[in-house]
XYZ file of C-alpha atoms in Angstrom:
774
model
C 101.195 99.803 72.010
C 101.602 103.634 70.517
C 99.329 105.755 71.113
C 98.843 108.366 67.661
C 96.726 110.703 65.142
C 94.345 108.788 63.350
C 93.725 109.725 59.996
C 89.121 110.116 59.947
C 89.740 110.434 55.934
C 92.061 110.508 53.488
C 93.976 113.670 52.956
C 92.812 115.785 49.404
C 95.138 113.846 46.376
C 94.892 110.862 47.875
C 92.468 108.587 46.411
C 91.575 104.464 47.695
C 94.189 102.452 45.188
C 91.549 99.409 43.919
C 95.441 98.161 42.289
C 97.015 97.204 45.818
C 94.317 94.380 45.956
C 93.616 92.451 49.467
C 95.895 89.237 50.052
C 96.620 89.031 53.629
C 95.512 90.667 56.495
C 97.450 93.693 57.887
C 100.031 92.202 60.400
C 99.595 94.504 62.555
C 96.219 95.694 65.210
C 96.980 99.831 66.357
C 95.063 101.278 68.760
C 94.430 104.690 67.380
C 93.529 107.501 69.303
C 92.229 111.327 68.329
C 91.711 114.364 69.817
C 89.389 116.985 68.073
C 89.360 120.205 69.556
C 87.828 124.241 68.594
C 88.440 128.294 69.827
C 87.663 130.542 72.647
C 89.968 132.072 76.735
C 89.333 133.543 80.694
C 93.150 133.809 82.705
C 94.016 130.501 84.134
C 93.698 129.736 88.107
C 96.479 130.351 90.337
C 97.413 126.682 91.397
C 100.496 126.280 91.601
C 102.746 123.533 89.816
C 104.235 120.072 90.658
C 107.542 118.998 88.410
C 110.354 116.008 88.588
C 113.153 116.064 87.495
C 113.930 112.698 85.936
C 116.033 110.330 84.959
C 113.376 107.100 84.542
C 113.787 104.684 81.937
C 110.699 103.793 80.459
C 111.214 107.736 78.528
C 109.447 108.755 81.259
C 107.853 112.140 79.815
C 109.305 115.902 81.356
C 106.553 117.687 83.313
C 104.927 121.078 82.099
C 104.209 123.631 84.809
C 100.301 124.092 84.292
C 100.952 127.493 83.754
C 102.145 126.254 79.610
C 98.176 124.828 79.275
C 97.379 128.193 78.834
C 97.519 130.813 75.728
C 98.468 135.092 76.449
C 94.613 135.321 76.732
C 94.401 132.781 79.553
C 92.411 130.217 77.835
C 93.405 126.693 78.774
C 95.086 124.878 75.139
C 94.297 120.655 75.196
C 96.863 118.461 75.603
C 96.248 116.108 72.869
C 97.505 113.386 73.723
C 94.801 112.938 76.774
C 91.372 111.513 76.084
C 88.149 113.429 76.909
C 85.550 112.177 79.498
C 83.587 112.599 76.723
C 83.534 110.190 73.503
C 85.115 111.755 70.832
C 82.343 111.576 68.351
C 78.809 109.955 69.935
C 76.917 110.692 66.939
C 78.786 107.754 65.593
C 77.160 104.283 65.830
C 80.167 102.169 66.708
C 81.424 100.794 63.036
C 81.559 97.242 62.787
C 84.721 95.116 61.587
C 86.962 98.358 62.061
C 90.571 98.188 63.953
C 88.911 98.161 67.779
C 86.880 95.338 66.570
C 90.178 93.936 65.913
C 91.128 94.545 69.586
C 88.220 93.145 70.694
C 87.942 89.898 68.722
C 91.321 88.958 69.523
C 90.138 88.688 73.266
C 86.267 87.557 73.625
C 86.957 86.933 76.995
C 86.498 90.410 78.307
C 84.234 90.891 75.520
C 82.113 89.193 75.186
C 77.799 89.943 76.430
C 77.317 87.323 79.177
C 74.296 86.146 80.228
C 73.064 87.947 83.525
C 73.169 86.868 87.092
C 71.118 84.150 88.136
C 71.032 84.972 91.642
C 69.158 88.598 90.512
C 66.463 88.675 93.023
C 68.710 89.247 96.689
C 71.129 91.441 94.518
C 71.504 95.380 94.147
C 74.507 97.869 92.872
C 76.783 99.259 95.016
C 76.159 102.454 97.154
C 79.312 105.146 97.734
C 78.695 105.184 101.203
C 78.775 102.133 102.006
C 81.649 100.933 103.622
C 84.831 100.452 101.220
C 87.445 98.745 100.554
C 89.391 100.093 97.944
C 89.288 103.543 95.485
C 91.110 102.054 92.048
C 92.224 105.151 89.235
C 94.137 104.695 85.900
C 97.126 106.421 84.992
C 98.587 106.253 81.542
C 102.010 107.579 81.396
C 101.131 110.291 79.304
C 99.211 112.127 82.236
C 103.204 112.122 83.913
C 103.259 115.734 81.352
C 99.936 117.060 83.119
C 100.672 118.224 86.711
C 97.896 119.520 87.987
C 95.900 116.480 87.194
C 99.208 114.268 88.094
C 98.600 116.236 91.407
C 95.140 115.424 91.451
C 95.893 111.925 91.459
C 98.408 112.131 94.155
C 95.804 114.784 96.660
C 93.258 111.290 96.089
C 95.170 108.611 96.553
C 97.258 111.068 99.480
C 93.332 111.388 101.276
C 92.035 108.174 100.682
C 95.400 105.787 102.122
C 94.221 107.338 105.252
C 91.363 105.237 105.169
C 91.533 102.140 102.950
C 93.205 101.447 100.158
C 94.391 102.925 96.932
C 95.364 100.868 93.549
C 96.049 102.063 90.168
C 95.834 99.985 87.164
C 98.976 101.490 84.819
C 99.990 100.689 81.792
C 104.286 100.713 82.646
C 106.805 101.064 84.681
C 107.224 105.423 83.882
C 103.834 106.043 85.638
C 104.376 103.328 88.217
C 107.545 104.963 89.583
C 106.094 108.504 88.941
C 103.521 108.314 90.724
C 105.361 105.990 93.743
C 108.139 109.235 94.401
C 104.754 112.202 93.960
C 102.644 110.577 96.448
C 105.951 109.860 98.768
C 106.630 113.239 98.686
C 103.871 114.236 99.162
C 103.956 113.034 102.671
C 102.905 109.288 102.844
C 104.711 107.825 103.518
C 107.141 104.804 102.866
C 105.634 101.956 104.750
C 102.131 103.340 103.658
C 103.181 103.399 100.512
C 104.824 99.219 100.770
C 100.691 98.399 102.633
C 98.414 100.371 101.382
C 98.587 101.964 97.451
C 98.980 99.089 94.742
C 99.872 99.306 91.279
C 98.815 96.845 88.566
C 100.175 97.201 85.121
C 98.436 96.562 81.985
C 96.971 98.376 78.715
C 94.792 101.748 79.383
C 93.088 104.084 77.037
C 92.484 106.735 79.550
C 91.924 108.265 82.971
C 88.192 108.628 82.876
C 88.105 105.064 85.308
C 84.284 105.698 86.795
C 83.494 104.846 83.262
C 85.065 102.528 81.679
C 85.576 100.885 85.025
C 83.597 97.354 86.527
C 80.209 98.335 88.908
C 80.251 96.308 92.215
C 76.893 94.437 92.315
C 76.748 92.846 95.784
C 74.763 89.963 97.304
C 73.015 90.287 99.598
C 72.055 87.102 100.445
C 75.353 85.773 101.045
C 77.219 89.647 101.139
C 79.703 88.897 98.731
C 80.292 91.449 95.313
C 80.901 90.377 92.070
C 81.183 93.117 89.413
C 78.296 94.522 86.338
C 80.763 95.317 82.287
C 78.786 97.907 80.565
C 79.832 98.425 76.595
C 82.212 101.724 77.285
C 83.580 103.744 74.100
C 83.910 101.469 70.850
C 87.153 103.583 70.351
C 89.169 102.814 73.779
C 88.896 99.075 73.761
C 91.326 98.709 76.171
C 89.773 100.866 78.607
C 86.934 97.943 77.447
C 88.829 95.379 78.716
C 89.705 96.744 82.368
C 86.885 94.822 84.045
C 87.702 92.093 83.589
C 91.061 91.685 83.950
C 90.990 93.299 86.583
C 88.322 90.623 88.103
C 90.839 87.993 86.936
C 93.349 89.353 88.801
C 92.111 90.498 92.528
C 94.925 88.549 93.462
C 97.302 90.869 93.244
C 95.149 93.460 95.642
C 95.575 90.580 98.299
C 91.912 88.815 97.139
C 91.405 85.015 97.559
C 89.873 84.374 94.716
C 88.514 86.164 91.400
C 84.967 87.880 90.394
C 82.255 87.128 88.433
C 81.810 89.682 85.750
C 78.409 89.703 83.413
C 79.029 91.576 80.621
C 75.409 93.869 79.987
C 74.791 94.981 76.352
C 74.704 97.987 77.017
C 76.706 100.956 76.007
C 76.639 103.405 78.885
C 79.433 104.999 81.517
C 79.554 105.202 84.761
C 79.870 108.636 86.018
C 75.772 108.927 84.690
C 75.109 106.293 86.981
C 74.406 105.979 90.694
C 71.383 104.100 92.926
C 70.181 103.437 95.496
C 70.066 100.890 98.439
C 66.832 99.812 97.282
C 67.257 99.788 93.998
C 66.827 103.275 92.489
C 68.818 104.298 89.923
C 69.534 107.034 87.941
C 70.621 108.214 84.420
C 70.232 111.276 82.274
C 68.952 112.462 78.849
C 72.020 112.738 77.178
C 72.666 108.461 77.961
C 68.525 107.863 76.413
C 69.796 110.280 73.445
C 73.503 108.445 73.057
C 71.427 105.339 72.994
C 69.653 106.615 69.609
C 72.583 107.321 68.210
C 74.418 103.940 68.765
C 70.718 102.118 67.635
C 72.310 104.896 64.290
C 70.205 107.977 64.420
C 70.257 110.753 66.653
C 67.138 111.459 68.415
C 67.613 115.622 69.472
C 64.757 115.921 70.226
C 64.756 113.315 73.662
C 67.221 116.354 75.556
C 63.737 118.306 75.361
C 61.890 116.399 75.727
C 59.309 116.602 79.962
C 60.898 114.899 82.679
C 57.750 112.684 82.929
C 58.030 111.650 79.702
C 61.734 110.808 79.465
C 60.354 108.721 82.198
C 58.239 106.202 79.496
C 60.238 106.309 76.623
C 61.191 103.062 75.070
C 65.523 103.718 75.002
C 64.231 103.887 78.805
C 62.981 101.672 79.183
C 64.939 98.805 77.510
C 67.391 99.933 80.081
C 65.205 100.075 82.663
C 64.659 96.678 82.053
C 68.188 95.406 81.257
C 69.133 97.615 84.843
C 66.957 95.210 86.294
C 68.279 92.406 85.168
C 71.829 92.256 85.352
C 72.485 94.958 88.676
C 69.179 94.901 90.301
C 67.801 98.315 89.519
C 63.653 98.730 90.789
C 63.587 101.280 89.426
C 65.699 104.014 86.650
C 65.066 107.602 87.189
C 66.420 109.467 83.831
C 66.934 113.944 84.548
C 67.801 115.878 82.428
C 71.924 116.913 81.937
C 73.393 120.091 81.607
C 73.115 120.369 77.968
C 76.981 122.631 77.988
C 79.102 119.212 79.802
C 80.457 117.319 77.185
C 79.305 113.803 79.382
C 75.796 115.084 80.339
C 76.994 112.902 82.928
C 74.799 112.515 85.962
C 77.464 112.759 88.535
C 78.350 116.424 87.315
C 75.511 118.256 88.972
C 73.925 115.760 91.351
C 74.613 112.786 93.621
C 73.004 110.408 95.811
C 74.089 111.222 99.603
C 72.190 108.213 100.645
C 68.848 106.241 100.202
C 66.560 109.790 101.188
C 68.316 112.618 99.916
C 70.609 113.518 96.516
C 72.339 116.638 95.948
C 71.622 118.447 92.806
C 73.181 121.173 91.329
C 72.646 124.344 90.967
C 72.020 127.673 88.631
C 70.969 130.973 90.359
C 69.608 134.205 88.984
C 70.726 136.287 87.465
C 71.860 134.002 84.884
C 75.870 134.549 83.338
C 74.969 133.574 79.986
C 73.052 131.544 77.931
C 74.088 128.101 79.352
C 73.204 129.074 83.114
C 69.800 130.096 81.594
C 69.243 127.282 79.703
C 70.630 124.916 82.480
C 69.512 126.629 85.842
C 65.534 125.593 84.803
C 66.749 122.294 84.004
C 68.369 121.826 86.877
C 65.655 122.966 89.331
C 63.008 120.643 86.916
C 65.535 117.755 88.114
C 64.839 118.631 92.017
C 61.501 119.355 92.158
C 60.482 115.892 89.806
C 62.726 113.900 92.202
C 60.880 115.825 95.001
C 57.400 114.692 93.605
C 58.843 111.206 93.299
C 57.643 108.706 95.703
C 59.482 105.469 95.665
C 58.677 102.251 95.784
C 58.014 101.812 99.016
C 56.059 105.080 99.994
C 59.177 107.392 101.071
C 59.973 110.195 98.470
C 63.689 111.918 98.658
C 64.232 115.970 100.023
C 67.110 117.675 97.428
C 69.203 120.027 99.165
C 71.384 122.158 96.306
C 74.889 123.843 95.753
C 75.814 125.889 94.154
C 77.758 125.242 90.281
C 80.838 127.731 90.306
C 80.433 128.328 86.058
C 82.488 128.469 82.804
C 86.016 128.389 81.965
C 87.197 128.845 78.148
C 89.285 126.689 76.767
C 90.441 124.795 72.684
C 87.209 122.583 73.261
C 84.963 125.464 73.914
C 83.362 126.628 77.133
C 83.811 124.207 79.946
C 81.362 124.099 83.160
C 82.527 123.622 86.192
C 81.496 121.933 89.027
C 81.526 120.980 92.695
C 79.675 117.576 93.285
C 82.265 115.477 91.597
C 82.926 113.821 94.351
C 84.101 110.897 95.899
C 82.816 109.581 99.359
C 84.982 106.646 100.319
C 84.568 105.591 104.750
C 83.945 108.862 105.918
C 86.041 111.373 103.696
C 84.533 113.494 100.965
C 87.347 113.804 98.650
C 85.278 117.277 96.643
C 87.231 119.368 93.590
C 87.512 122.905 92.989
C 89.499 125.056 90.861
C 91.847 127.479 91.970
C 90.230 130.683 90.360
C 89.957 134.128 92.647
C 86.858 134.819 90.740
C 85.255 131.239 92.584
C 86.179 131.931 96.148
C 82.458 133.432 97.398
C 81.964 129.827 95.433
C 84.174 127.409 96.818
C 83.345 129.070 100.211
C 80.029 128.009 99.463
C 80.297 124.208 98.770
C 82.515 123.954 101.582
C 78.908 125.079 103.369
C 77.007 122.546 101.501
C 79.398 120.190 101.916
C 79.630 120.312 105.461
C 75.495 120.630 106.252
C 74.517 118.080 104.148
C 77.842 115.281 105.691
C 78.021 116.292 109.205
C 80.111 112.937 109.674
C 82.678 113.753 106.769
C 85.471 114.676 106.489
C 84.465 117.149 103.470
C 88.045 118.007 101.502
C 88.647 119.997 98.503
C 91.324 118.802 96.181
C 92.360 121.330 93.755
C 91.356 119.282 89.869
C 91.025 121.756 87.047
C 93.909 120.792 84.829
C 90.917 117.247 84.642
C 87.905 119.734 84.935
C 88.630 120.833 81.253
C 88.440 117.584 80.032
C 84.203 116.729 81.195
C 85.958 115.164 84.341
C 86.744 115.531 88.188
C 87.477 113.354 91.269
C 84.566 110.999 90.659
C 84.939 110.782 86.986
C 88.603 108.702 87.801
C 87.540 106.601 90.939
C 85.488 103.735 91.735
C 85.818 102.308 94.944
C 85.089 98.279 95.585
C 83.129 97.516 98.526
C 85.024 96.073 101.623
C 82.900 92.728 101.070
C 84.105 89.865 100.343
C 84.170 89.337 96.008
C 83.466 86.203 94.743
C 82.995 83.585 92.045
C 78.938 83.822 91.889
C 79.890 81.424 89.066
C 82.796 78.967 89.443
C 85.216 77.746 87.479
C 84.682 75.789 84.670
C 87.439 72.659 82.667
C 88.480 72.602 79.524
C 88.171 69.322 78.195
C 88.314 67.683 74.572
C 88.890 72.076 73.544
C 85.735 72.621 75.245
C 84.964 73.696 77.662
C 82.661 72.151 80.614
C 80.925 74.215 82.624
C 79.370 74.986 86.327
C 75.844 74.940 86.141
C 75.097 79.430 84.157
C 79.057 79.070 83.176
C 80.592 79.458 80.504
C 80.803 76.075 77.939
C 82.556 77.403 74.754
C 85.653 76.354 73.229
C 88.465 76.321 75.654
C 91.020 78.947 73.738
C 88.579 80.964 71.191
C 89.442 82.658 68.741
C 92.833 80.970 68.463
C 93.934 82.631 72.420
C 97.023 81.748 74.193
C 95.187 81.601 77.619
C 91.707 79.008 78.674
C 89.375 81.074 79.970
C 86.965 77.799 81.460
C 85.585 80.780 83.521
C 83.069 83.035 84.082
C 79.458 83.811 83.099
C 77.193 81.717 79.723
C 78.410 83.809 76.784
C 74.771 84.564 74.959
C 77.703 85.668 71.422
C 81.531 86.417 71.273
C 81.580 89.857 71.222
C 80.480 93.122 72.815
C 77.614 93.313 70.255
C 75.118 90.138 69.523
C 72.336 92.024 67.818
C 74.576 93.160 65.298
C 77.155 89.592 64.472
C 80.706 89.845 65.880
C 82.861 91.200 62.816
C 86.629 91.892 61.990
C 87.843 93.363 59.846
C 87.845 91.788 55.890
C 90.904 91.200 54.028
C 90.681 95.128 52.604
C 94.349 96.458 52.740
C 96.916 93.157 51.967
C 100.910 93.811 52.678
C 100.045 98.103 53.066
C 99.309 98.384 56.256
C 98.538 101.030 58.131
C 102.185 102.529 58.341
C 102.087 102.916 54.327
C 104.993 102.556 52.463
C 106.497 104.027 49.463
C 107.018 102.853 45.835
C 107.813 104.842 43.594
C 107.763 108.531 45.049
C 103.935 107.630 45.303
C 102.633 107.003 49.210
C 100.460 103.690 50.248
C 98.845 103.293 53.256
C 96.111 100.951 55.024
C 93.238 103.493 56.546
C 89.551 102.339 57.145
C 90.648 98.622 55.857
C 90.662 100.101 52.127
C 94.237 101.221 50.578
C 94.735 104.687 49.599
C 97.875 106.160 47.861
C 99.320 110.052 47.134
C 101.717 111.226 45.391
C 104.365 112.816 46.836
C 106.965 114.188 44.201
C 109.016 112.135 44.505
C 109.817 112.549 48.731
C 108.261 109.302 50.281
C 109.511 107.809 53.326
C 109.699 107.140 57.528
C 107.836 110.478 59.639
C 110.052 109.656 62.571
C 108.186 112.373 64.647
C 104.299 110.018 63.406
C 106.171 107.057 63.505
C 104.188 106.411 59.395
C 105.322 106.840 56.184
C 104.491 109.716 54.887
C 105.243 112.744 51.114
C 108.242 115.216 52.578
C 110.037 112.769 54.039
C 113.158 110.527 53.172
C 114.117 107.101 54.296
C 112.673 104.078 56.002
C 112.010 103.225 59.381
C 115.027 102.951 61.416
C 113.651 100.294 63.832
C 113.727 98.367 59.991
C 110.305 96.813 61.548
C 108.202 98.805 58.558
C 110.219 98.415 54.767
C 110.024 101.398 52.631
C 108.703 99.291 49.488
C 105.887 98.426 49.134
C 105.372 94.180 49.839
C 109.066 94.051 51.099
C 109.601 91.428 53.408
C 111.587 91.692 57.158
C 114.446 89.870 57.438
C 115.658 89.433 61.180
C 119.354 90.844 62.045
C 121.062 90.713 65.435
C 124.597 91.355 64.184
C 126.700 93.115 66.466
C 122.572 93.629 69.204
C 122.555 92.203 72.890
C 119.142 94.164 72.993
C 116.467 96.273 70.902
C 114.606 95.529 67.883
C 115.437 92.607 65.393
C 113.603 94.670 62.768
C 111.037 93.449 62.283
C 108.624 93.458 66.026
C 111.034 90.318 67.635
C 113.891 91.840 70.027
C 117.742 91.033 70.360
C 117.036 91.701 74.331
C 116.318 93.304 76.975
C 118.250 96.010 79.114
C 117.996 95.895 82.881
C 117.102 97.915 85.137
C 119.289 101.743 85.499
C 120.205 100.770 82.065
C 118.545 101.132 78.143
C 119.234 99.903 74.804
C 121.236 102.279 72.715
C 121.987 100.972 69.722
C 122.109 97.785 70.024
C 123.591 97.664 73.460
C 122.948 98.025 77.392
C 124.101 101.815 78.763
C 123.361 103.350 82.212
C 120.500 105.505 82.097
C 121.768 107.593 85.126
C 122.831 110.976 84.444
C 125.468 112.937 86.587
C 123.952 112.661 89.978
C 121.257 115.379 90.270
C 121.330 114.526 94.785
C 122.135 112.332 97.227
C 119.885 109.461 97.786
C 118.168 110.138 100.733
C 118.623 114.174 100.905
C 115.966 116.202 101.536
C 115.015 119.652 101.557
C 112.404 122.533 100.799
C 113.070 124.948 98.187
C 110.346 127.379 99.350
C 106.969 125.764 99.172
C 108.565 123.152 96.948
C 109.299 119.034 99.323
C 111.737 117.931 98.089
C 113.798 114.730 97.890
C 116.099 112.751 96.752
C 115.342 109.698 95.809
C 116.074 106.139 93.612
C 113.904 105.139 90.822
C 115.803 102.229 88.158
C 118.829 101.752 89.907
C 119.718 105.932 89.472
C 119.265 109.570 92.120
C 115.915 111.197 91.553
C 114.761 114.150 92.474
C 110.713 115.002 92.537
C 110.007 117.913 93.945
C 105.852 119.143 94.466
C 104.394 121.933 95.345
C 102.861 121.726 99.226
C 100.424 125.031 98.440
C 98.860 122.459 96.287
C 97.098 121.255 99.251
C 96.719 124.082 101.225
C 99.998 122.791 103.525
C 103.975 124.563 103.871
C 106.929 122.309 103.395
C 108.691 121.271 106.825
C 112.048 119.161 106.455
C 111.364 118.093 102.953
C 108.125 117.320 103.435
C 104.478 119.030 102.934
C 102.602 119.771 106.581
C 99.563 121.720 107.918
C 100.293 125.202 107.972
C 100.589 126.257 111.467
C 97.649 129.514 111.893
C 97.707 132.730 111.569
C 96.406 135.346 113.957
C 95.755 137.478 110.912
C 95.984 136.813 107.464
C 99.233 136.158 106.477
C 99.991 138.423 102.486
C 103.454 137.592 102.485
C 102.589 133.923 101.644
C 101.460 132.700 98.224
C 97.756 132.864 97.906
C 95.389 130.959 96.141
C 93.027 133.362 96.496
C 95.028 135.443 94.157
C 96.251 135.471 90.529
C 99.092 134.188 89.638
C 100.715 136.502 88.616
C 103.945 133.917 86.749
C 100.966 133.073 84.788
C 101.560 135.775 82.768
C 97.783 137.197 82.945
C 96.221 138.195 85.785
C 98.135 141.267 86.432
C 97.020 142.557 82.600
C 93.107 141.833 82.472
C 91.247 142.868 85.943
C 90.623 138.923 87.682
C 87.960 137.042 85.720
C 86.890 138.871 83.481
C 85.462 136.535 81.004
C 86.098 133.386 84.053
C 82.960 134.012 85.667
C 81.821 131.769 82.801
C 80.129 134.814 79.839
C 81.612 133.857 76.428
C 83.972 135.067 75.068
C 83.407 134.837 71.494
C 79.154 134.746 72.145
C 76.862 132.660 73.751
C 77.612 129.030 71.541
C 77.129 126.296 73.626
C 80.581 124.457 72.497
C 80.517 121.023 74.700
C 76.428 121.076 73.593
C 77.008 120.929 70.606
C 80.724 118.902 70.743
C 78.517 115.781 71.862
C 76.248 115.683 68.594
C 79.189 116.592 66.006
C 82.310 115.631 66.572
C 83.314 118.245 69.110
C 83.345 121.441 67.586
C 81.464 124.298 66.637
C 80.883 125.059 62.954
C 82.507 121.475 61.542
C 84.817 120.946 64.629
C 88.064 122.824 63.235
C 90.769 122.441 65.580
C 92.061 125.604 68.479
C 94.257 128.841 66.664
C 97.541 127.447 68.207
C 96.888 124.516 65.737
C 96.041 126.787 62.898
C 98.916 129.091 63.760
C 100.966 126.177 63.297
C 99.893 124.242 60.162
C 99.974 127.661 58.379
C 104.319 128.076 59.976
C 104.975 124.710 57.869
C 103.986 126.171 55.281
C 103.558 124.029 51.641
C 105.481 120.531 52.767
C 103.311 120.232 55.377
C 100.590 120.614 53.271
C 102.408 117.269 51.295
C 102.080 115.988 54.914
C 98.516 113.127 56.083
C 96.500 115.942 57.645
C 95.769 115.267 61.207
C 91.033 115.594 61.284
C 89.149 117.837 62.416
C 87.745 116.289 65.104
C 86.365 113.063 65.989
């Protein structure tokens, strides 16, 4: 499914057209993604880059050097394709009957709310320090251009594969092959890749799997696990469906059976939930605030309430009941969020280490900016509250502290970074850091803290700068799966006369609800056929008739369907297909070259495969597919291999860069990785641990010094803006982000986007505009 920017409202001059009356439902469901941006600036870190020369099919994107993500002032400029960890506009309740509900309605077996486990008395949520079988991540192919973020995923896989399995859910061959090549060149053997790193292809929206993925819940009576699944962001329905997809396909990862999934009627992300084995569960005041927004009216007073008052807030009590019924929580403890993080998730500032200890972030005075002056006391209050908290068994917590590094400037605003967003996995602690030289002392202090609080773990720092700019890091992109067997706590039923014959507590509705092609007589009883039993299972009414999201042109006027309404826009006679955006637009000419979307409004589509052996038939169908190593060019299969860039099997070193010539889709490909990213050197084409030097090596790349190639550190005093100081004032852009569409002052896009719009001129004025931010 292709991804594009959604128009939040019709551009000036476009009006709803009641004359294009509804005659039938639009013929395609389109998943839309938006990304707002703002203004703001510090120097980029000195992180080396990874580049991969590729001739892979599926149009694998070219890697972009990480330094290219920063403007001349050192401000990080976000990639519009990458969805951040926060919801783009959490102040809006989930709209019913929109395109996202259409996707959910078309696959109710992935989203329908179920009854809770009948065995809840012996159920507990998983904890991160228990033995694990696998660590799971989602990786969309568009991430291949993000070299630093991809390196983070690769390093997680490298270290995790030494102590367990690594699973990737990917959205196609490009993502899978790109990861494989990078993992191999990072030093993982082919045998380890084959045996311990597994890939599963499915539709996904983003990388934030701790948030959208399932929560394993353990039955202590049978020593098996199933999954709990809360509702994820309304605008990311593909991610929202992955937990059940994963559970029903456990065989792809070597399991003998599937796992039952219990879907809660609760909007929450996994990054704002942690627990102990005795059922003490934790969340944040931002989660309570978000529940008020989902309820239709954001209550800004929630995040200023005392911790004592938060524990008995009506939304807290409502959430506590659901978590008790579905997950096995015995108590729910609400913590203050830091105010300048887009998500407010607890995993950005605290971590449950074991049943008796909670690690809490710390901003120490003197504070660097207003955000730290606000959040320092909030984290101190969290620590004091937990130390005074008495668990139901009479015990209490000790609360060690870990330094918080500060903030960095981006097109989203000033973003807080963290060392605490780590993942525990079978004796390994993978914790994030950012290679800014001004934070070297904080990094060393964080390493010392991790070694002190987890002395039996291998505490491994992983560079995660790029992910951090989207308000996430290591924990945010990983979910660990317990070592116990997966189990169907509810047996599968059978289909008889169109209805499911169910076992106790099993689904007993239609065998193939909503007209789906498969029979779904499995899983727990559904409480309703969608993910919102209270507000009804709405679908998009027949509002646009023959007019689709892609639009059409009629006598020089553009018509398109948006928010279930037809809009028209005079084009001055110039209306046609916009190849870059995959829609009809003003200022363009000609029809969709694939023929799938006719130029004229109301036109019908006739399949045409004359002279073609592959590619589209012009109406959404296909004239044939090409095999590996070839692609469809003008209706004929042609080789995707360009002139050989290397000889398969060769490898070597270009300085600190390791390279190997591999085969990808039957074509030779030179894959490269900069070993310095993981603090290693290149030897014989592989990354290796550097020998201990008796004195500091003043000639080799030093990740603790400014990256002169980035073009900023040589002209800017080290980190004059990088310690968290707001270049443009003390406004907490990210605090506003979670309450006002991601940007302060109405959500204007960053200066780079503004300059681009001004440069395009009058032609752009005639075209559809992207929203300021959603």
